[in-house]
Short mmCIF file of C-alpha atoms in Angstrom, two decimals:
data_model
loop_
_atom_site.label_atom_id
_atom_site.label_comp_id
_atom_site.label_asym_id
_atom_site.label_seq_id
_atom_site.Cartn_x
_atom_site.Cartn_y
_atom_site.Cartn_z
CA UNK A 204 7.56 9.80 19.66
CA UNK A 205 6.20 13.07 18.87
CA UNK A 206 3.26 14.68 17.48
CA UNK A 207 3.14 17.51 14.91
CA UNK A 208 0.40 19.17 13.55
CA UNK A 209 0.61 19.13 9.65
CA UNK A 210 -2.91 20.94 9.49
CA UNK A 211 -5.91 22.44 11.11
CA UNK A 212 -7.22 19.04 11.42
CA UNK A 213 -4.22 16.56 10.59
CA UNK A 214 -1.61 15.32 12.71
CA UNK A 215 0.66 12.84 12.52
CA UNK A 216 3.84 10.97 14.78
CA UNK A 217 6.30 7.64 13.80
CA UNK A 218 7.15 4.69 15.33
CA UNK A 219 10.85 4.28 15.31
CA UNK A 220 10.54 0.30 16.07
CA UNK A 221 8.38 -0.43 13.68
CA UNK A 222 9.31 2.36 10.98
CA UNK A 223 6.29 3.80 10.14
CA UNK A 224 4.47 7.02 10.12
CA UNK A 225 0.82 7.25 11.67
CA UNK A 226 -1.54 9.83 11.14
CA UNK A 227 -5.07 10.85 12.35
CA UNK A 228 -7.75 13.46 11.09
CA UNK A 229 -9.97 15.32 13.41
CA UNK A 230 -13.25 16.84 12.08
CA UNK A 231 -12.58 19.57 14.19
CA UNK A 232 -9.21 21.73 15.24
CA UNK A 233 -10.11 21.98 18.72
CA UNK A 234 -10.38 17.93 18.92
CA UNK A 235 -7.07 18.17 17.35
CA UNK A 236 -5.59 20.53 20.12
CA UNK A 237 -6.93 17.85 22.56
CA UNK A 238 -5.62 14.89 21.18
CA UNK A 239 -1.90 16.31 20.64
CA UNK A 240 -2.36 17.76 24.83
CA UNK A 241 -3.09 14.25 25.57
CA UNK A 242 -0.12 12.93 23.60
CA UNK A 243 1.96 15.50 25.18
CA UNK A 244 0.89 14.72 28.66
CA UNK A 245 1.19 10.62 27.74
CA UNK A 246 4.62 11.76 26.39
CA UNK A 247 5.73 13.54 29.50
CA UNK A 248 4.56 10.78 31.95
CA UNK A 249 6.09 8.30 30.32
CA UNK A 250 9.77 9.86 30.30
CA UNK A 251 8.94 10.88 34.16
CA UNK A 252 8.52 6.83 34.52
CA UNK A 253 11.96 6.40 32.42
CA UNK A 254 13.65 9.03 34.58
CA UNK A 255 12.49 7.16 37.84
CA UNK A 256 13.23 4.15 36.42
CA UNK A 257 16.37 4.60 35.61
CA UNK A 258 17.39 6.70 39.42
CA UNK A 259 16.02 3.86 40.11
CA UNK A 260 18.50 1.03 38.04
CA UNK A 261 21.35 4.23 39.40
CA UNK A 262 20.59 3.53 43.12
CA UNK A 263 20.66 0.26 42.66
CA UNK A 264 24.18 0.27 40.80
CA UNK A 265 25.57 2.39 43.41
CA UNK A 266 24.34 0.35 46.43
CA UNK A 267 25.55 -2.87 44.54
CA UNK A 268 29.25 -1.34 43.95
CA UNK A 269 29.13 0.15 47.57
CA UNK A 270 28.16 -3.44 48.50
CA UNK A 271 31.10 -4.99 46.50
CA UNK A 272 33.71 -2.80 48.11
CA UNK A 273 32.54 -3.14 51.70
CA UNK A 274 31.95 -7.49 50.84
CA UNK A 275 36.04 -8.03 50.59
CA UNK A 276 36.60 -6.58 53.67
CA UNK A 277 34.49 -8.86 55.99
CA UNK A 278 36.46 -11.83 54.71
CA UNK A 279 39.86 -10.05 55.18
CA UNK A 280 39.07 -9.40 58.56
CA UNK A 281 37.50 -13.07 59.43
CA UNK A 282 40.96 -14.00 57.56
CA UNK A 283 42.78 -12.23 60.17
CA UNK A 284 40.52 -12.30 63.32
CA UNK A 285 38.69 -15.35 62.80
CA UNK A 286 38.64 -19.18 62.02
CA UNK A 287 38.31 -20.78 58.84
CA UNK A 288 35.51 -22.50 60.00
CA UNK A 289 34.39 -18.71 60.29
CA UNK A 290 35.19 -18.01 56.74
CA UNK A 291 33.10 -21.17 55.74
CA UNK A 292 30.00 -19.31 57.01
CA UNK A 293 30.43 -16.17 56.31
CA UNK A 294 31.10 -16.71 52.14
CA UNK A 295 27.45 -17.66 51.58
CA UNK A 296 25.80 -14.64 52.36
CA UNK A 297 28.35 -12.60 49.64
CA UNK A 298 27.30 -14.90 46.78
CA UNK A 299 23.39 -14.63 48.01
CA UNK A 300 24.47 -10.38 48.09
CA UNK A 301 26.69 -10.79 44.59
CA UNK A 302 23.68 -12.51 43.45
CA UNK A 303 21.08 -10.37 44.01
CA UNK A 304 23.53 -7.37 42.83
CA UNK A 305 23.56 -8.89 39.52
CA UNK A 306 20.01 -9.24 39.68
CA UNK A 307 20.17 -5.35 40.17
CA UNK A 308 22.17 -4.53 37.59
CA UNK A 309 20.87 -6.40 34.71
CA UNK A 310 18.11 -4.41 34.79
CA UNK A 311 20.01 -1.38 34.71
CA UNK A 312 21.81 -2.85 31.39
CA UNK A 313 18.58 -3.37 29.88
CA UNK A 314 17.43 0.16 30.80
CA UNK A 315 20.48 1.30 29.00
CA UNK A 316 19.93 -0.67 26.01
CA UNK A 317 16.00 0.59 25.95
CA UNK A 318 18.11 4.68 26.22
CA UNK A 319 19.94 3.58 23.45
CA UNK A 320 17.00 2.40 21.34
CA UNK A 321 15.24 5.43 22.10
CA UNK A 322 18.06 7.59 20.87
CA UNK A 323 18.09 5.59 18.04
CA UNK A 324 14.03 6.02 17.53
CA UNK A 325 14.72 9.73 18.24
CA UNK A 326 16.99 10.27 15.32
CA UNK A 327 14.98 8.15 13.10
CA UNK A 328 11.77 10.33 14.59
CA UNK A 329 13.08 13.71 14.06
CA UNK A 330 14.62 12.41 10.39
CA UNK A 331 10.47 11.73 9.68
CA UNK A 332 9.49 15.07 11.11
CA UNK A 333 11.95 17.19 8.80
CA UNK A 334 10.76 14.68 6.03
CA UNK A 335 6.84 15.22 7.11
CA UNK A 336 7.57 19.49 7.40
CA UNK A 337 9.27 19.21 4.03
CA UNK A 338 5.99 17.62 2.92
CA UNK A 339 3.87 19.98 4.95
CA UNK A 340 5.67 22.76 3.50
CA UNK A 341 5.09 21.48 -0.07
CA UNK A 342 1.12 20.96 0.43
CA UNK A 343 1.03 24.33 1.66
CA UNK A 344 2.73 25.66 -1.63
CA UNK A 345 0.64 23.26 -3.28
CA UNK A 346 -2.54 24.52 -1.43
CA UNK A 347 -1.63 28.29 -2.43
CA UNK A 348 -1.35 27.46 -5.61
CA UNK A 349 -4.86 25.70 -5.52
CA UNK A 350 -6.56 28.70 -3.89
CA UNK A 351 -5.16 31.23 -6.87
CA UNK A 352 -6.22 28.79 -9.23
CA UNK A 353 -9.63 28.69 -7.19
CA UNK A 354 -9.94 32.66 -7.29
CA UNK A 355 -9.25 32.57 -11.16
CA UNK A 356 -12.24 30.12 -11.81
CA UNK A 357 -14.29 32.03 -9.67
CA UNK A 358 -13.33 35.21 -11.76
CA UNK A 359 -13.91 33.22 -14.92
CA UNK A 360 -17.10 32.11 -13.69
CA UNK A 361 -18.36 35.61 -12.91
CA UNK A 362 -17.12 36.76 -16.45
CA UNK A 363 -19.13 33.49 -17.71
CA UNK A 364 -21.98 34.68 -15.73
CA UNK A 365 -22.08 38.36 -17.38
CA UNK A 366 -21.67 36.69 -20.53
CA UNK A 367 -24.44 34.55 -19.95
CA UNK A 368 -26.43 37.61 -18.91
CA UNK A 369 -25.37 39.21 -22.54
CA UNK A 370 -26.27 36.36 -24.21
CA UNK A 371 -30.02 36.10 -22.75
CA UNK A 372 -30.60 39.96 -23.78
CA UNK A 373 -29.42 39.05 -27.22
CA UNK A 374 -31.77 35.78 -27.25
CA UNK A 375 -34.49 38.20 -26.07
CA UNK A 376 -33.75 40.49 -28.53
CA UNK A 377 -33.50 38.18 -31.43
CA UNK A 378 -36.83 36.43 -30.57
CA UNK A 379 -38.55 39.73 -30.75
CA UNK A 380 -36.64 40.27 -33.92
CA UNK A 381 -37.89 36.84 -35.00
CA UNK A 382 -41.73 38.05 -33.91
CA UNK A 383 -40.87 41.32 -36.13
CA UNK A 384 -39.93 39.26 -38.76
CA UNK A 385 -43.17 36.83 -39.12
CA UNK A 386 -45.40 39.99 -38.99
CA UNK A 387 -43.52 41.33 -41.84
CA UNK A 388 -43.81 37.72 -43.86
CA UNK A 389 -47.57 37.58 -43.34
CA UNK A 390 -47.70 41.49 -44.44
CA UNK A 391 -45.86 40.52 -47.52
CA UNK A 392 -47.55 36.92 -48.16
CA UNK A 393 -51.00 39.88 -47.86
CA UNK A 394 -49.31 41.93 -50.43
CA UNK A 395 -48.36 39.12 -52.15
CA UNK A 396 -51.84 38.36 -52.66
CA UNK A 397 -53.14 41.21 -53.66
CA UNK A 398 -50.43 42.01 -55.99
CA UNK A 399 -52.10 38.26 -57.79
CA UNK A 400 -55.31 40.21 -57.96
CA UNK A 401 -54.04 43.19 -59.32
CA UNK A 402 -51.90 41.03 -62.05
CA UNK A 403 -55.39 38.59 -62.80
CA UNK A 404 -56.93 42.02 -63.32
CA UNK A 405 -54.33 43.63 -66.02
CA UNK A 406 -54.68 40.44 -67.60
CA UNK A 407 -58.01 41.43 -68.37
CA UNK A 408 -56.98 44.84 -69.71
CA UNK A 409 -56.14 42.98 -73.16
CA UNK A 410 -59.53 42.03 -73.36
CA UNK A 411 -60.66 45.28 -73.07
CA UNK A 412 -58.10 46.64 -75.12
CA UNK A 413 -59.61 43.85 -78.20
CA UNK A 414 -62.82 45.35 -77.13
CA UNK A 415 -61.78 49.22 -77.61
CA UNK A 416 -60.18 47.71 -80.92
CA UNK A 417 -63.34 45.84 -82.06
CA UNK A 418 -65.38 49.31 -80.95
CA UNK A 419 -63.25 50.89 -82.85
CA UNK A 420 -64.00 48.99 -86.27
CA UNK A 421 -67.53 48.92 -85.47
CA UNK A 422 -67.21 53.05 -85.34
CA UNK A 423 -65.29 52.94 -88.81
CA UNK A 424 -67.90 50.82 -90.59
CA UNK A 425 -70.56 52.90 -88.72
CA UNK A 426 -68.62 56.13 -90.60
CA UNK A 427 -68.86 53.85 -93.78
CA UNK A 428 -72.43 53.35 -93.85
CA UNK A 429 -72.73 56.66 -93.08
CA UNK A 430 -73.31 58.10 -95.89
CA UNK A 431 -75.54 55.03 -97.17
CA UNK A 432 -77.43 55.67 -93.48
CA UNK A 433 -77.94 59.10 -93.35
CA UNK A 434 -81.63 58.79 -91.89
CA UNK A 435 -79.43 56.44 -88.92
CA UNK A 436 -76.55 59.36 -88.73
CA UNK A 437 -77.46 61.08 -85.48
CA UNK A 438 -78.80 57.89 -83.92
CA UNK A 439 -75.35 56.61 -84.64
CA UNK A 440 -73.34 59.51 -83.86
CA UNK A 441 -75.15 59.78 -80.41
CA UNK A 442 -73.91 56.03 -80.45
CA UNK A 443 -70.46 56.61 -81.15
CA UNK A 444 -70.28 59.56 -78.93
CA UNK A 445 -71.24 57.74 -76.46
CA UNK A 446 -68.43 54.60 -77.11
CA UNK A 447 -65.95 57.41 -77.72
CA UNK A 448 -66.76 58.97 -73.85
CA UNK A 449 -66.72 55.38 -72.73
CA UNK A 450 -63.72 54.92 -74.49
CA UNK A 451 -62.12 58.01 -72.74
CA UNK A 452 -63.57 57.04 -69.65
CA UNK A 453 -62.33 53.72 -69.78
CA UNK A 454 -58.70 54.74 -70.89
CA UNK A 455 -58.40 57.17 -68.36
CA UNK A 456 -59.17 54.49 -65.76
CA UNK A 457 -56.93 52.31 -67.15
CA UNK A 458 -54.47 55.34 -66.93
CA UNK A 459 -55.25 55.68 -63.12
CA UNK A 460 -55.55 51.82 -62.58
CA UNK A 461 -51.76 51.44 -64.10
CA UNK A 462 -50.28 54.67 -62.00
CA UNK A 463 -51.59 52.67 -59.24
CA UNK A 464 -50.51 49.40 -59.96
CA UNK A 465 -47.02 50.88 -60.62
CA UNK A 466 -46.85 52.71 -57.37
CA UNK A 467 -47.75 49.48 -55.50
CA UNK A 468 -45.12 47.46 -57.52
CA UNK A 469 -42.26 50.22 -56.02
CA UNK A 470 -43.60 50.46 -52.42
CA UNK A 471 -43.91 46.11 -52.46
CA UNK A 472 -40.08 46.10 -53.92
CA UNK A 473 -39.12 48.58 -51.30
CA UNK A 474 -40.26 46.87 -48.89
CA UNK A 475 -38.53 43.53 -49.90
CA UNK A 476 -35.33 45.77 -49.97
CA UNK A 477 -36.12 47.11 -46.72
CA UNK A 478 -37.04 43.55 -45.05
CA UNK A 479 -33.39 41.88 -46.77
CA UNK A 480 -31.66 45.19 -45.02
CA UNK A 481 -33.51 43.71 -41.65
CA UNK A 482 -31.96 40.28 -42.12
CA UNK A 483 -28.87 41.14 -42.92
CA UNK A 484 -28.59 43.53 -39.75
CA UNK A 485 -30.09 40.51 -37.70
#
């Protein structure tokens, strides 16, 4: 098996046998560099063991075949030198050696069979570790990706944040706009109001216009009797002098009072004009 670091803090290895693909996070990357050293150094002493264990199944092999050749001879010879009762006990102690030669070398088979699995494991391991770079590879495309993305928001997010800023010195504005505004309703709501007294008072002006009228007929029946009143004449005349400067008085003011009236009519409608201007800008 091997280890491969996919991350900073992920790593991962397979398990040929049971054909699957472990993997581990580490909150830190030195923890990381410490596990896969371990792994390494597991790794390492583990094929040391299968390299002395198999010189070991080798020695044995050899000293089994070395056995084999040398065991024919010591029969031949007996064969040719010795008895048969010689041969009879001689032949037990090759089986007991053939024996235990077996016993040697079936270990070594299964050693071999174990070097074959573990090629097999290997090819299967190092088929997952181009399949887990590939993968690697594509979450580090895919994690590129994600940090432009993140550098865009972050750009968007200061533009959002200047906008925001905009948008409070407009709100700022437009409340003090709005303040602006309400003083200029409760000056016009004033003006208002005394525009009502000025109107209540020109609707009295008729009834001091009937008055000047019914003066005036009073003065022309006055000039009537007249000449019937002469001893009255002067008393009268001093009278009608007198209505006639009041008259004059009163029709000037009324003069004034309407120049006045008319001049506060313009300024109050240009200062509706100017406060509909003031909206509109707003």
């Amino acid at each position: 098996m091997t280890f491969t670091k996919t991350s900073q803090k992920f790593g991962q290895w397979a398990d040929s046998r049971a054909n699957t693909v472990f993997g581990l996070g580490f909150p830190s990357e030195q923890q990381l560099s410490k596990f896969a050293e371990k792994f390494q150094e597991v790794k390492e002493a583990a094929k040391l063991a299968r390299e002395r264990s198999q010189e070991k199944a080798e020695s044995c092999s050899t000293h089994s075949h070395e056995s084999s050749q040398e065991a024919p001879t010591s029969p031949q010879a007996s064969s040719v030198n010795g008895t048969e009762d010689e041969k009879g006990r001689r032949s037990p102690p090759i089986e007991s050696l053939l024996k235990s030669n077996n016993h040697r070398i079936n270990p070594v088979k299964k050693w071999e069979q174990e070097l074959r699995t573990l090629g097999e494991s290997n090819a299967r391991l190092t088929a997952a570790l181009q399949e887990s770079a590939g993968t690697a590879e594509h979450w580090r495309n895919r994690l590129q990706v994600c940090k432009e993305e993140g550098d865009r928001l972050r750009e968007r997010i200061v533009e959002l944040e200047a906008q925001s800023l905009d948008i409070s010195k407009e709100r700022e504005q437009n409340s003090r706009l709005s303040q602006t505004v309400r003083l200029l309703e409760a000056e016009i709501s004033e003006k208002e109001q005394e525009l009502e007294r000025l109107r209540e008072e020109v609707r009295v002006i008729p009834g001091l216009l009937e008055q000047c009228e019914g003066l005036q007929q009073q003065l022309q029946s006055a000039e009537n009797s007249n000449a019937e009143l002469e001893s009255r004449s002067k008393t009268l005349k001093c009278n009608v002098e007198e209505s006639r400067q009041k008259y004059g008085n009163l029709v000037k003011e009324l003069t004034t009072f309407l120049g006045i009236l008319d001049g506060k009519i313009d300024e109050l409608h240009g200062f509706r004009q100017g406060l509909a201007k003031l909206g509109m800008d707003n």
